[in-house]
Coordinates of N, CA and C in Angstrom, one line a residue:
X3 N -23.7 8.8 -121.7 CA -23.5 8.2 -120.2 C -24.9 7.7 -119.9
X4 N -26.1 8.2 -120.1 CA -27.3 7.8 -119.9 C -27.7 6.5 -120.8
X5 N -27.3 6.5 -122.1 CA -27.4 5.3 -122.9 C -26.6 4.0 -122.3
X6 N -25.2 4.3 -121.9 CA -24.5 3.4 -121.2 C -25.0 2.7 -120.0
X7 N -25.6 3.5 -119.1 CA -26.3 3.1 -117.9 C -27.6 2.2 -118.3
X8 N -28.5 2.6 -119.3 CA -29.7 1.9 -119.6 C -29.1 0.7 -120.2
X9 N -28.2 0.5 -121.0 CA -27.8 -0.7 -121.6 C -27.5 -1.7 -120.6
X10 N -26.7 -1.1 -119.7 CA -26.1 -1.9 -118.3 C -27.3 -2.4 -117.6
X11 N -28.2 -1.7 -117.5 CA -29.4 -2.0 -116.7 C -30.3 -3.1 -117.6
X12 N -30.3 -3.0 -118.7 CA -31.2 -4.1 -119.7 C -30.6 -5.2 -119.7
X13 N -29.1 -5.2 -119.6 CA -28.5 -6.5 -119.8 C -28.5 -7.2 -118.5
X14 N -28.4 -6.4 -117.3 CA -28.5 -6.9 -115.9 C -30.0 -7.8 -115.8
X15 N -31.0 -6.9 -116.4 CA -32.3 -7.4 -116.2 C -32.4 -8.8 -117.0
X16 N -31.9 -8.7 -118.2 CA -31.8 -9.9 -119.3 C -31.0 -11.1 -118.6
X17 N -30.0 -10.7 -117.9 CA -29.2 -11.9 -117.3 C -30.0 -12.5 -116.1
X18 N -30.5 -11.6 -115.2 CA -31.4 -12.2 -114.3 C -32.5 -13.1 -114.7
X19 N -33.2 -12.3 -115.6 CA -34.3 -13.4 -116.3 C -34.1 -14.6 -116.8
X20 N -32.7 -14.6 -117.4 CA -32.2 -15.8 -118.0 C -31.9 -16.8 -117.0
X21 N -31.4 -16.4 -115.6 CA -30.8 -17.1 -114.4 C -32.3 -17.8 -114.2
X22 N -33.3 -17.0 -114.1 CA -34.6 -17.5 -113.5 C -35.2 -18.5 -114.4
X23 N -35.3 -18.3 -115.7 CA -36.0 -19.2 -116.6 C -35.3 -20.4 -117.2
X24 N -33.9 -20.3 -117.0 CA -33.0 -21.2 -117.6 C -33.4 -22.8 -117.0
X25 N -33.4 -22.9 -115.6 CA -33.9 -24.5 -115.1 C -35.2 -24.8 -115.9
X26 N -36.2 -24.1 -115.9 CA -37.5 -24.5 -116.6 C -37.4 -24.9 -118.0
X27 N -36.5 -23.9 -118.7 CA -36.3 -24.1 -120.2 C -35.5 -25.5 -120.4
X28 N -34.6 -25.6 -119.7 CA -33.7 -26.9 -119.7 C -34.6 -28.2 -119.4
X29 N -35.4 -28.0 -118.6 CA -36.3 -29.0 -118.2 C -37.3 -29.4 -119.3
X30 N -37.8 -28.4 -119.9 CA -38.7 -28.6 -121.0 C -38.2 -28.9 -122.2
X31 N -36.9 -28.8 -122.5 CA -36.1 -29.4 -123.6 C -35.7 -30.8 -123.2
X32 N -35.5 -31.2 -122.1 CA -34.9 -32.4 -121.8 C -36.2 -33.5 -121.4
X33 N -37.2 -33.2 -121.0 CA -38.3 -34.1 -120.6 C -39.4 -33.9 -121.5
X34 N -40.1 -35.0 -121.9 CA -41.4 -34.9 -122.7 C -42.6 -35.6 -122.2
X35 N -43.0 -35.3 -121.1 CA -44.2 -36.0 -120.3 C -45.5 -35.8 -121.0
X36 N -46.3 -36.8 -121.1 CA -47.5 -36.7 -121.7 C -48.6 -36.6 -120.6
X37 N -49.2 -35.7 -120.4 CA -50.4 -35.5 -119.3 C -51.7 -36.2 -119.8
X38 N -52.3 -36.7 -119.2 CA -53.8 -37.2 -119.3 C -54.7 -37.3 -118.2
X39 N -55.9 -37.3 -118.3 CA -56.7 -37.1 -117.2 C -56.9 -38.6 -116.7
X40 N -56.9 -38.6 -115.3 CA -57.1 -39.9 -114.5 C -58.2 -40.8 -115.3
X41 N -59.5 -40.2 -115.6 CA -60.4 -41.2 -116.2 C -60.0 -41.9 -117.4
X42 N -59.4 -41.1 -118.4 CA -58.9 -41.8 -119.6 C -57.9 -42.8 -119.2
X43 N -56.9 -42.4 -118.4 CA -55.9 -43.5 -117.9 C -56.6 -44.7 -117.3
X44 N -57.5 -44.6 -116.4 CA -58.0 -45.5 -115.6 C -58.7 -46.5 -116.8
X45 N -59.4 -45.8 -117.9 CA -60.2 -46.7 -118.9 C -59.2 -47.4 -119.8
X46 N -58.1 -46.9 -120.1 CA -57.2 -47.6 -121.0 C -56.6 -48.6 -120.1
X47 N -56.1 -48.5 -118.8 CA -55.5 -49.4 -118.2 C -56.3 -50.6 -117.8
X48 N -57.6 -50.4 -117.5 CA -58.7 -51.3 -117.2 C -58.9 -52.4 -118.6
X49 N -58.8 -51.5 -119.8 CA -59.0 -52.4 -121.2 C -57.8 -53.3 -121.3
X50 N -56.7 -52.9 -120.9 CA -55.2 -53.6 -120.8 C -55.3 -54.8 -119.8
X51 N -56.1 -54.6 -118.8 CA -55.7 -55.6 -117.6 C -54.9 -55.2 -116.6
X52 N -54.7 -53.9 -116.6 CA -53.9 -53.2 -115.6 C -54.7 -52.3 -114.4
X53 N -54.4 -52.1 -113.4 CA -55.0 -51.2 -112.6 C -54.1 -50.3 -111.7
X54 N -54.4 -49.5 -110.9 CA -53.6 -48.6 -110.1 C -52.4 -49.4 -109.3
X55 N -51.1 -49.0 -109.3 CA -50.2 -49.4 -108.5 C -49.8 -48.3 -107.3
X56 N -50.2 -48.6 -106.2 CA -50.2 -47.6 -105.1 C -49.1 -47.9 -104.0
X57 N -48.4 -46.8 -103.5 CA -47.4 -47.0 -102.4 C -48.1 -47.3 -101.2
X58 N -47.5 -47.4 -100.0 CA -47.9 -48.0 -98.7 C -48.7 -46.8 -98.2
X59 N -48.8 -45.5 -98.8 CA -49.8 -44.5 -98.3 C -51.0 -44.4 -99.1
X60 N -51.3 -45.2 -100.0 CA -52.3 -45.1 -101.0 C -52.1 -44.2 -102.0
X61 N -51.0 -43.7 -102.3 CA -50.7 -42.6 -103.4 C -50.6 -43.5 -104.7
X62 N -51.2 -43.3 -105.8 CA -51.0 -43.8 -107.2 C -49.6 -43.5 -107.5
X63 N -48.8 -44.6 -107.9 CA -47.3 -44.3 -108.3 C -47.2 -44.9 -109.8
X64 N -48.4 -45.7 -110.4 CA -48.0 -46.2 -111.7 C -49.2 -47.1 -111.9
X65 N -48.7 -48.2 -112.6 CA -49.8 -49.5 -112.8 C -49.3 -50.7 -112.7
X66 N -50.1 -51.5 -112.5 CA -49.8 -53.1 -112.3 C -50.7 -54.0 -113.0
X67 N -50.1 -55.1 -113.5 CA -51.0 -56.0 -114.0 C -52.1 -56.4 -113.1
X68 N -53.4 -56.7 -113.3 CA -54.4 -57.2 -112.5 C -53.9 -58.5 -112.1
X69 N -53.3 -59.5 -113.0 CA -52.9 -60.7 -112.3 C -51.5 -61.0 -112.4
X70 N -51.1 -62.2 -112.2 CA -49.6 -62.6 -112.2 C -49.2 -62.9 -110.7
X71 N -48.0 -63.3 -110.8 CA -47.7 -63.7 -109.4 C -47.1 -62.7 -108.6
X72 N -47.5 -62.1 -107.3 CA -47.1 -60.9 -106.9 C -45.5 -61.2 -106.2
X73 N -45.1 -62.5 -106.0 CA -43.9 -62.5 -105.5 C -42.9 -62.5 -106.7
X74 N -43.3 -62.4 -107.8 CA -42.3 -62.4 -109.0 C -42.5 -61.1 -109.7
X75 N -42.3 -59.8 -109.0 CA -42.6 -58.5 -109.7 C -41.7 -58.2 -110.8
X76 N -41.9 -57.4 -111.9 CA -41.1 -57.0 -112.7 C -41.5 -55.6 -113.0
X77 N -40.7 -54.6 -112.7 CA -41.0 -53.2 -113.0 C -40.2 -52.5 -114.1
X78 N -41.2 -51.9 -114.8 CA -40.7 -51.2 -116.2 C -40.5 -49.7 -115.8
X79 N -39.5 -49.3 -116.1 CA -39.0 -48.0 -115.9 C -39.0 -47.4 -117.4
X80 N -40.0 -46.6 -117.8 CA -40.2 -46.2 -119.1 C -39.2 -45.0 -119.5
X81 N -39.5 -44.9 -121.0 CA -38.5 -44.0 -121.5 C -38.9 -42.3 -121.3
X82 N -38.4 -41.5 -122.0 CA -38.6 -40.2 -121.5 C -40.1 -39.6 -122.2
X83 N -40.3 -40.0 -123.4 CA -41.7 -39.3 -123.9 C -42.8 -40.1 -123.4
X84 N -43.9 -39.4 -123.4 CA -45.3 -40.1 -123.2 C -45.6 -40.4 -121.6
X85 N -46.2 -41.3 -121.3 CA -46.4 -41.8 -120.1 C -46.5 -43.3 -119.9
X86 N -46.7 -43.9 -118.7 CA -46.5 -45.2 -118.3 C -47.3 -46.2 -119.3
X87 N -48.5 -45.9 -119.4 CA -49.4 -46.6 -120.2 C -49.1 -46.7 -121.7
X88 N -48.2 -46.0 -122.3 CA -47.7 -45.8 -123.5 C -46.8 -47.3 -123.6
X89 N -46.5 -47.8 -122.5 CA -45.5 -48.9 -122.6 C -46.2 -50.2 -122.2
X90 N -47.7 -50.3 -122.3 CA -48.4 -51.6 -122.3 C -47.8 -52.6 -123.3
X91 N -47.3 -52.2 -124.4 CA -46.8 -53.1 -125.4 C -45.6 -53.9 -124.8
X92 N -44.8 -53.1 -123.9 CA -43.4 -53.8 -123.3 C -43.8 -54.5 -122.2
X93 N -45.0 -54.2 -121.6 CA -45.5 -55.1 -120.5 C -46.1 -56.2 -121.0
X94 N -46.8 -56.3 -122.1 CA -47.3 -57.5 -122.7 C -46.0 -58.5 -123.2
X95 N -45.0 -57.8 -123.9 CA -43.9 -58.5 -124.4 C -43.1 -59.3 -123.1
X96 N -43.2 -58.6 -122.0 CA -42.6 -59.4 -120.8 C -43.4 -60.3 -120.3
X97 N -44.9 -60.3 -120.3 CA -45.8 -61.4 -119.8 C -45.6 -62.5 -120.9
X98 N -45.6 -62.2 -122.1 CA -45.6 -63.4 -123.1 C -44.4 -64.0 -122.9
X99 N -43.1 -63.6 -122.7 CA -41.9 -64.4 -122.8 C -41.5 -64.7 -121.4
X100 N -42.2 -64.4 -120.3 CA -41.6 -64.8 -119.0 C -42.0 -66.3 -118.8
X101 N -41.3 -67.1 -118.1 CA -41.8 -68.6 -117.7 C -43.0 -68.4 -116.7
X102 N -43.6 -69.7 -116.6 CA -44.6 -69.6 -115.5 C -44.0 -69.8 -114.2
X103 N -44.5 -69.4 -113.3 CA -45.8 -68.4 -113.3 C -45.6 -67.2 -113.8
X104 N -46.6 -66.4 -114.4 CA -46.4 -65.2 -115.0 C -46.1 -64.2 -113.9
X105 N -45.2 -63.2 -114.1 CA -44.9 -62.3 -113.2 C -46.2 -61.2 -113.2
X106 N -46.0 -60.5 -112.0 CA -47.1 -59.2 -112.0 C -45.9 -58.1 -112.4
X107 N -46.5 -57.6 -113.6 CA -45.7 -56.5 -114.4 C -46.2 -55.2 -113.5
X108 N -45.2 -54.4 -113.4 CA -45.7 -52.8 -112.8 C -44.8 -51.8 -113.6
X109 N -45.6 -50.9 -114.0 CA -45.1 -49.7 -114.8 C -45.2 -48.5 -114.0
X110 N -43.8 -47.9 -113.6 CA -43.8 -46.7 -112.9 C -44.0 -45.6 -113.7
X111 N -44.9 -44.6 -113.0 CA -45.3 -43.2 -113.7 C -44.4 -42.5 -113.0
X112 N -43.6 -41.8 -113.7 CA -42.6 -40.7 -113.2 C -43.4 -39.4 -112.8
X113 N -42.8 -38.7 -111.7 CA -43.6 -37.5 -111.4 C -43.6 -36.4 -112.7
X114 N -44.6 -35.9 -112.9 CA -45.2 -34.9 -114.0 C -45.5 -35.6 -115.2
X115 N -45.7 -37.0 -115.1 CA -46.0 -37.7 -116.5 C -47.6 -38.2 -116.0
X116 N -48.2 -38.6 -117.1 CA -49.5 -39.1 -116.9 C -50.6 -38.1 -116.0
X117 N -50.9 -38.8 -115.1 CA -51.8 -37.8 -114.1 C -51.0 -37.6 -112.7
X118 N -49.8 -38.2 -112.7 CA -49.0 -38.0 -111.5 C -48.4 -36.5 -111.2
X119 N -48.8 -36.3 -109.9 CA -48.1 -34.7 -109.6 C -46.5 -34.6 -109.6
X120 N -46.1 -33.7 -109.6 CA -44.7 -33.5 -109.6 C -44.1 -32.9 -110.9
X121 N -42.7 -32.5 -110.8 CA -42.0 -32.1 -111.9 C -40.8 -33.2 -112.3
X122 N -40.9 -33.4 -113.6 CA -39.8 -34.4 -113.9 C -38.4 -33.8 -113.9
X123 N -37.6 -34.9 -113.4 CA -36.1 -34.5 -113.4 C -35.5 -35.7 -112.9
X124 N -34.1 -35.7 -113.0 CA -33.4 -36.9 -112.7 C -33.6 -37.3 -111.1
X125 N -33.5 -36.4 -110.3 CA -33.8 -36.6 -108.9 C -34.9 -37.3 -108.6
X126 N -36.0 -36.4 -109.1 CA -37.4 -37.1 -108.9 C -37.6 -38.3 -109.4
X127 N -37.2 -38.4 -110.7 CA -37.4 -39.9 -111.2 C -36.8 -40.9 -110.5
X128 N -35.4 -40.8 -110.1 CA -34.8 -41.7 -109.2 C -35.5 -42.0 -107.8
X129 N -35.6 -41.0 -107.3 CA -36.4 -41.1 -105.8 C -37.7 -42.1 -106.1
X130 N -38.5 -41.8 -107.1 CA -39.8 -42.3 -107.2 C -39.5 -43.8 -107.7
X131 N -38.3 -44.1 -108.3 CA -38.2 -45.6 -108.7 C -37.7 -46.2 -107.2
X132 N -36.7 -45.5 -106.5 CA -36.5 -46.1 -105.3 C -37.8 -46.4 -104.2
X133 N -38.5 -45.3 -104.3 CA -39.6 -45.6 -103.3 C -40.5 -46.6 -104.0
X134 N -40.6 -46.7 -105.2 CA -41.6 -47.8 -105.9 C -41.0 -49.1 -105.6
X135 N -39.7 -49.3 -105.7 CA -39.1 -50.6 -105.4 C -39.3 -51.1 -104.0
X136 N -39.3 -50.1 -103.2 CA -39.5 -50.5 -101.7 C -40.9 -51.0 -101.5
X137 N -41.7 -51.0 -102.1 CA -43.1 -51.3 -101.9 C -43.3 -53.0 -102.5
X138 N -42.4 -53.2 -103.0 CA -42.5 -54.7 -103.7 C -41.6 -55.7 -103.0
X139 N -41.9 -57.2 -103.0 CA -41.0 -58.0 -102.3 C -39.6 -58.1 -103.1
X140 N -38.6 -58.4 -102.5 CA -37.3 -58.6 -103.4 C -37.3 -60.1 -103.6
X141 N -36.5 -60.4 -104.6 CA -35.8 -59.5 -105.5 C -37.1 -59.1 -106.7
X142 N -36.9 -58.0 -107.3 CA -37.6 -57.5 -108.4 C -36.8 -57.5 -109.7
X143 N -37.3 -57.7 -110.7 CA -36.7 -57.4 -111.9 C -36.9 -56.2 -112.5
X144 N -35.8 -55.2 -112.6 CA -36.2 -54.0 -113.2 C -35.7 -53.8 -114.6
X145 N -36.5 -53.4 -115.4 CA -36.3 -53.0 -116.8 C -36.5 -51.7 -117.3
X146 N -35.3 -51.1 -117.7 CA -35.5 -49.6 -117.9 C -35.4 -49.6 -119.5
X147 N -36.2 -48.8 -119.9 CA -36.4 -48.4 -121.3 C -35.6 -46.9 -121.6
X148 N -34.8 -46.9 -122.6 CA -34.2 -45.6 -122.7 C -33.8 -44.8 -121.4
X149 N -34.5 -43.7 -121.3 CA -33.9 -42.9 -120.0 C -34.3 -43.6 -118.8
X150 N -35.1 -44.5 -118.8 CA -35.5 -45.4 -117.7 C -34.1 -46.4 -117.4
X151 N -33.2 -46.6 -118.3 CA -32.2 -47.5 -118.1 C -31.2 -46.6 -117.0
X152 N -31.1 -45.4 -117.1 CA -30.2 -44.5 -116.1 C -31.2 -44.4 -114.9
X153 N -32.3 -44.4 -114.7 CA -33.0 -44.4 -113.5 C -33.0 -45.7 -112.8
X154 N -33.0 -46.8 -113.7 CA -33.0 -48.1 -113.3 C -31.4 -48.2 -112.5
X155 N -30.4 -48.0 -113.3 CA -29.0 -48.1 -112.7 C -29.0 -47.2 -111.4
X156 N -29.2 -46.0 -111.2 CA -29.2 -45.3 -109.9 C -30.0 -45.8 -109.0
X157 N -31.4 -46.6 -109.2 CA -32.2 -47.0 -108.0 C -31.7 -48.4 -107.6

């Protein structure tokens, strides 16, 4: 009798622990953000001709090319792994192939990626994309890479 009660108690504790840890475990298996210091990101961005992209409240939400026509924005919603500046190659490709005048390229940093605060997740990434698009003049061209295509479609 005592053994049965102990076994049931242990199973109940294990079940509660699983319910508590499962969302964090699923998130860690689904998203692969790279974190980096603000200073290192600023140096890499400046070397590539990019600067901070800020929302209307002055909060950093990603990176934008230092030049380019601001009325022709292109927004890159990057893939799952890494962070926004790992997509500088894609931004360069956009700038090389776009007709004149060259567009201003923006790369959104998802919450929990790079040095941006927050936790990655579908809702957080979609909200970040919608908020970012609201800071730009319409129409903006939105380019999604991998998981970013889903975010682009929802935004």
